[in-house]
Amino acid sequence: MSGRRINHVLALALCFLAPPAFAQKGLPPITALTARSGGEIDAERAALRLEQADLDIRVDPARKFLSGIATLQVTTAIRQTRLLIDLDRNYTVSAISIDGTALKPGAWSNPEGRLAISLPRPIAADGRATVRITYAGKPHEAVNAPWDDGIVWSEWEGKPWVATTAQGYGCDLFWPCLDFPAGEVGRVRLNIAAPPGVQAIANGVFRGQTPLADGWSRWSWDARNINPYLVAINIGPYRELSADYASRFGNKVPMHLWYLTGKDRQAKGLFAEFAPTLDFFEAMIGPFPFASEKLGVVETPHMGMEHQTVNAYGNNYRKDETGFDWLFQHELAHEWFGNQMTAANWDDFWLHEGYAQYMQPLYGQWREGEARYAAMMAQQRRNILNLKPLVSGRVRTSEDVYQAEQGGPGQDIYYKGAWVLHTLRYLIGDAAFFDATRRLVYGRPDPRPGNFTPRFASTPEFERLMTEAAGRDLTWFFNVYLHQAALPDLVQTRTGDRLTLEWRAPGGAPFPMPIDIAVDGRTQRLAMTDGRDSVSVPADAHVVIDPMARVLRRSEAVEAIWRR
């Protein structure tokens, strides 16, 4: 962590959650265009929608080679004379057909990782086409997944152990897609051909295993409404644990854990966490969004990622003093915050990670009470950097936000995001906070199985929903915490028996944030109207400001840690 000192427990969390100082790229190299996911989208691509993607992919671990046929059902909102589809140029495209008509090789090109297909005839506005693309090549290999993306080639007990990650660089590392969040696919049918002795695990519902003539097998999966970077391939010598969870909403959720051979004891311990963790999320937020498919977890040779219904898990079954597996809990949180509710613009990345990070101390509070909650929030507080605002107000790529050296907020999308939510909950109360959160996630206040679908959200919508739920203007709150980097400073002044507290916010912005103070053990709340308040306090009284640490503010102690 750039030479900074952190305690051992926190180091375990930071090794996954915080972006590294740089993202090292593996081989074969990818272009800057392929490494770019999201950002500004030109009109031709923004007008496209992938209604369905049928992917037949063969993964050859011995050769480190991938070949595939992608059949894409595409619709367009505007007239198109060509199609722009994202695909890493490390793949050779050997054939393309449009609506069954084969194109001549000169009809497509891919110099930089965006496949440009000249259409034999234009597609009218609101029209559709079936595009079949045959491709093959050596996929980009991840060096330090999941912080860099690509395919991870590994083995377990002499068998191939393979996984994919694509959040930063995008889906085009493995299949022809629309590499931006709004490129979400209505349906993905994924057929994975894998060698003998392993299973191929992916998103959605398992549709069966088919033996192939060469001794390999085809594993078929079917997923709905999935963001393109979440489509995942996992191959390994897996064993499986499964059960049905009886939801508090009356339905059942299939639960599956695929783990490596020889880890039965550890896997049973992790699987025992599935039902109580799911019950927490359903109680606090609402129904599991993908109950018609599964809650799936698969052991991977990298740390983890929130692959919809098949979360990658590589934490080696470790628990800390909380008594639960933070990585499993964090990735499961993304089924609500990231997969059900997706930020259409990566500038709103903090909605994914801030909420997912906040769910851990909330779960600690659910399990053990206020002491655990306070301890976990305090642990996260020391990692807030305040170098850049959480939100820029611009359309940005994933890496623009995630990588601090590219000018983004970096790890603040986790820790500062969580603390903003913590402070907001204190300000407006649980009823308003969780009502607005449900509306953000489900698009409605009364989610029930079957009455919602995955949706896109943004910071402006978050601000509007929280303001409506609170019933008062919160512009001052969002302007300081989301759109400014520096934190508000609470200045104390004593004059005789009078204690005055005054907020000094970035740029002199108004900041009427109420604050609790304890005087000789008795706590009262100061309204801080106009950002200032005072109270009579005996000169010899013991005063503690914000005794329960509810408000995110400047801390000289934390700043001193980062100066070491």
GROMACS .gro file of N, CA and C in nm, residues 87 179 199 377 499 508 522 547:
model
   24
   87LEU      N    1  -1.408  -0.580  -2.903
   87LEU     CA    2  -1.343  -0.710  -2.897
   87LEU      C    3  -1.192  -0.689  -2.902
  179ASP      N    4  -1.891  -0.261  -2.436
  179ASP     CA    5  -1.814  -0.251  -2.314
  179ASP      C    6  -1.840  -0.120  -2.240
  199GLN      N    7  -1.503  -2.899  -1.406
  199GLN     CA    8  -1.636  -2.844  -1.432
  199GLN      C    9  -1.620  -2.700  -1.482
  377MET      N   10  -1.652   0.064   1.188
  377MET     CA   11  -1.650   0.196   1.126
  377MET      C   12  -1.520   0.269   1.157
  499LEU      N   13  -1.902   2.700   2.544
  499LEU     CA   14  -1.833   2.625   2.439
  499LEU      C   15  -1.904   2.651   2.307
  508GLY      N   16  -1.593   2.743   0.221
  508GLY     CA   17  -1.686   2.823   0.300
  508GLY      C   18  -1.831   2.787   0.279
  522ARG      N   19  -2.321   1.312   3.002
  522ARG     CA   20  -2.459   1.337   2.957
  522ARG      C   21  -2.455   1.393   2.815
  547PRO      N   22  -1.956   1.157   2.057
  547PRO     CA   23  -1.905   1.042   2.131
  547PRO      C   24  -1.927   0.908   2.062
   0.00000   0.00000   0.00000
